[in-house]
Short mmCIF file of C-alpha atoms in Angstrom, two decimals:
data_model
loop_
_atom_site.label_atom_id
_atom_site.label_comp_id
_atom_site.label_asym_id
_atom_site.label_seq_id
_atom_site.Cartn_x
_atom_site.Cartn_y
_atom_site.Cartn_z
CA GLN A 1 -21.05 -0.23 29.83
CA VAL A 2 -22.47 -3.65 29.09
CA GLN A 3 -22.25 -5.42 25.78
CA LEU A 4 -23.99 -8.60 24.63
CA VAL A 5 -22.53 -10.29 21.57
CA GLU A 6 -24.28 -13.19 19.84
CA SER A 7 -22.70 -15.69 17.50
CA GLY A 8 -23.50 -18.99 15.83
CA GLY A 9 -26.25 -18.07 13.44
CA GLY A 10 -26.27 -19.09 9.80
CA LEU A 11 -27.93 -21.11 7.08
CA VAL A 12 -28.87 -24.73 7.72
CA GLN A 13 -31.07 -27.31 6.06
CA ALA A 14 -34.26 -28.51 7.69
CA GLY A 15 -33.46 -31.18 10.26
CA GLY A 16 -30.07 -29.71 10.99
CA SER A 17 -28.65 -28.12 14.12
CA LEU A 18 -27.12 -24.85 15.20
CA ARG A 19 -25.72 -23.59 18.49
CA LEU A 20 -26.07 -19.94 19.38
CA SER A 21 -23.93 -18.19 21.97
CA CYS A 22 -24.36 -14.86 23.70
CA ALA A 23 -21.56 -13.45 25.81
CA ALA A 24 -22.14 -10.52 28.16
CA SER A 25 -19.19 -8.30 29.00
CA GLY A 26 -18.47 -5.04 30.73
CA SER A 27 -19.38 -3.78 34.16
CA ILE A 28 -21.54 -6.68 35.39
CA PHE A 29 -22.23 -7.31 39.06
CA GLY A 30 -24.80 -10.05 38.65
CA ILE A 31 -27.04 -11.67 36.06
CA ASP A 32 -30.47 -13.05 36.88
CA VAL A 33 -32.54 -14.34 33.98
CA MET A 34 -31.00 -14.90 30.56
CA ALA A 35 -33.24 -15.45 27.56
CA TRP A 36 -33.46 -15.95 23.83
CA TYR A 37 -36.06 -14.26 21.66
CA ARG A 38 -36.71 -14.46 17.94
CA GLN A 39 -38.45 -12.36 15.34
CA GLY A 40 -39.37 -13.70 11.93
CA LEU A 41 -39.90 -11.45 8.93
CA GLY A 42 -43.18 -9.63 9.35
CA LYS A 43 -43.83 -11.27 12.70
CA GLN A 44 -43.82 -10.09 16.28
CA ARG A 45 -40.89 -10.89 18.52
CA GLU A 46 -41.51 -14.02 20.56
CA LEU A 47 -39.85 -15.51 23.60
CA VAL A 48 -38.04 -18.76 22.81
CA ALA A 49 -36.48 -19.84 26.11
CA THR A 50 -35.37 -18.57 29.50
CA ILE A 51 -32.94 -19.74 32.15
CA THR A 52 -32.53 -18.44 35.69
CA SER A 53 -29.28 -18.06 37.60
CA GLY A 54 -30.15 -21.31 39.35
CA GLY A 55 -30.61 -23.18 36.08
CA SER A 56 -34.39 -23.38 35.86
CA THR A 57 -35.55 -23.32 32.25
CA ASN A 58 -38.71 -22.58 30.31
CA TYR A 59 -39.46 -23.01 26.62
CA ALA A 60 -42.02 -21.80 24.14
CA ASP A 61 -44.27 -24.61 22.95
CA PRO A 62 -43.01 -24.58 19.32
CA VAL A 63 -39.43 -25.37 20.41
CA LYS A 64 -39.99 -27.77 23.30
CA GLY A 65 -38.06 -30.98 22.83
CA ARG A 66 -35.91 -29.48 20.07
CA PHE A 67 -34.11 -26.51 21.67
CA THR A 68 -32.02 -26.46 24.84
CA ILE A 69 -30.97 -23.33 26.69
CA SER A 70 -27.96 -23.39 29.01
CA ARG A 71 -25.57 -20.93 30.62
CA ASP A 72 -22.05 -20.63 31.94
CA ASN A 73 -22.19 -18.23 34.87
CA ALA A 74 -18.41 -17.96 35.08
CA LYS A 75 -18.32 -16.71 31.49
CA ASN A 76 -21.57 -14.69 31.61
CA THR A 77 -22.64 -16.62 28.54
CA VAL A 78 -25.93 -18.16 27.49
CA TYR A 79 -26.32 -20.80 24.80
CA LEU A 80 -29.16 -22.09 22.65
CA GLN A 81 -28.73 -25.53 21.14
CA MET A 82 -31.20 -25.88 18.30
CA ASN A 83 -31.87 -29.35 16.88
CA SER A 84 -34.33 -30.67 14.30
CA LEU A 85 -34.63 -27.20 12.84
CA LYS A 86 -37.64 -26.34 10.71
CA PRO A 87 -38.14 -23.60 8.10
CA GLU A 88 -40.53 -21.88 10.51
CA ASP A 89 -37.60 -21.42 12.92
CA THR A 90 -36.12 -18.90 10.49
CA ALA A 91 -35.74 -15.61 12.34
CA VAL A 92 -33.36 -13.14 13.91
CA TYR A 93 -32.46 -14.54 17.32
CA SER A 94 -31.56 -12.12 20.10
CA CYS A 95 -30.44 -12.69 23.64
CA SER A 96 -31.37 -10.65 26.67
CA CYS A 97 -29.95 -10.50 30.17
CA HIS A 98 -31.54 -9.14 33.31
CA LEU A 99 -28.54 -7.83 35.18
CA ARG A 100 -27.14 -5.11 37.38
CA THR A 101 -23.90 -3.24 37.02
CA GLY A 102 -23.12 -2.65 40.67
CA ILE A 103 -24.10 -3.63 44.21
CA ILE A 104 -26.34 -0.60 44.53
CA SER A 105 -27.35 -0.42 40.88
CA ASN A 106 -30.83 -1.14 39.65
CA TRP A 107 -31.56 -4.27 37.67
CA GLY A 108 -32.03 -3.65 33.95
CA GLU A 109 -32.64 -5.50 30.71
CA TYR A 110 -29.84 -5.60 28.16
CA TRP A 111 -30.04 -6.89 24.59
CA GLY A 112 -27.71 -8.25 21.96
CA GLN A 113 -27.77 -7.12 18.36
CA GLY A 114 -29.26 -10.35 17.01
CA THR A 115 -28.06 -13.12 14.75
CA GLN A 116 -29.84 -14.46 11.68
CA VAL A 117 -30.89 -18.10 11.55
CA THR A 118 -32.19 -19.35 8.21
CA VAL A 119 -33.54 -22.86 7.77
CA SER A 120 -34.02 -24.04 4.20
CA SER A 121 -36.54 -26.70 3.23
#
């Protein structure tokens, strides 16, 4: 079994910062892309940022220059540093990992349970 556990969410004032973490544990043979998504109330889920096993990153336009995604491959953990937060960043943030559980296992997408980020004006 694989488990993804997020932490670091909370309430912050506009202009503040938060750092989210997502640790993957269990039977993991390899992790390819790790990503953060978010879903605001009444909105569709949107991709925030991705990072490959080699460290290449991509960001959604609304967060470019403010958010930074990183990972620690030894710890199977992905981070999202969020600076200059805005009220429109308020959402449930979830991480996903594209991974396989064995040398002959198929690759699959695994999700965390989500963590709430609320930015007050």
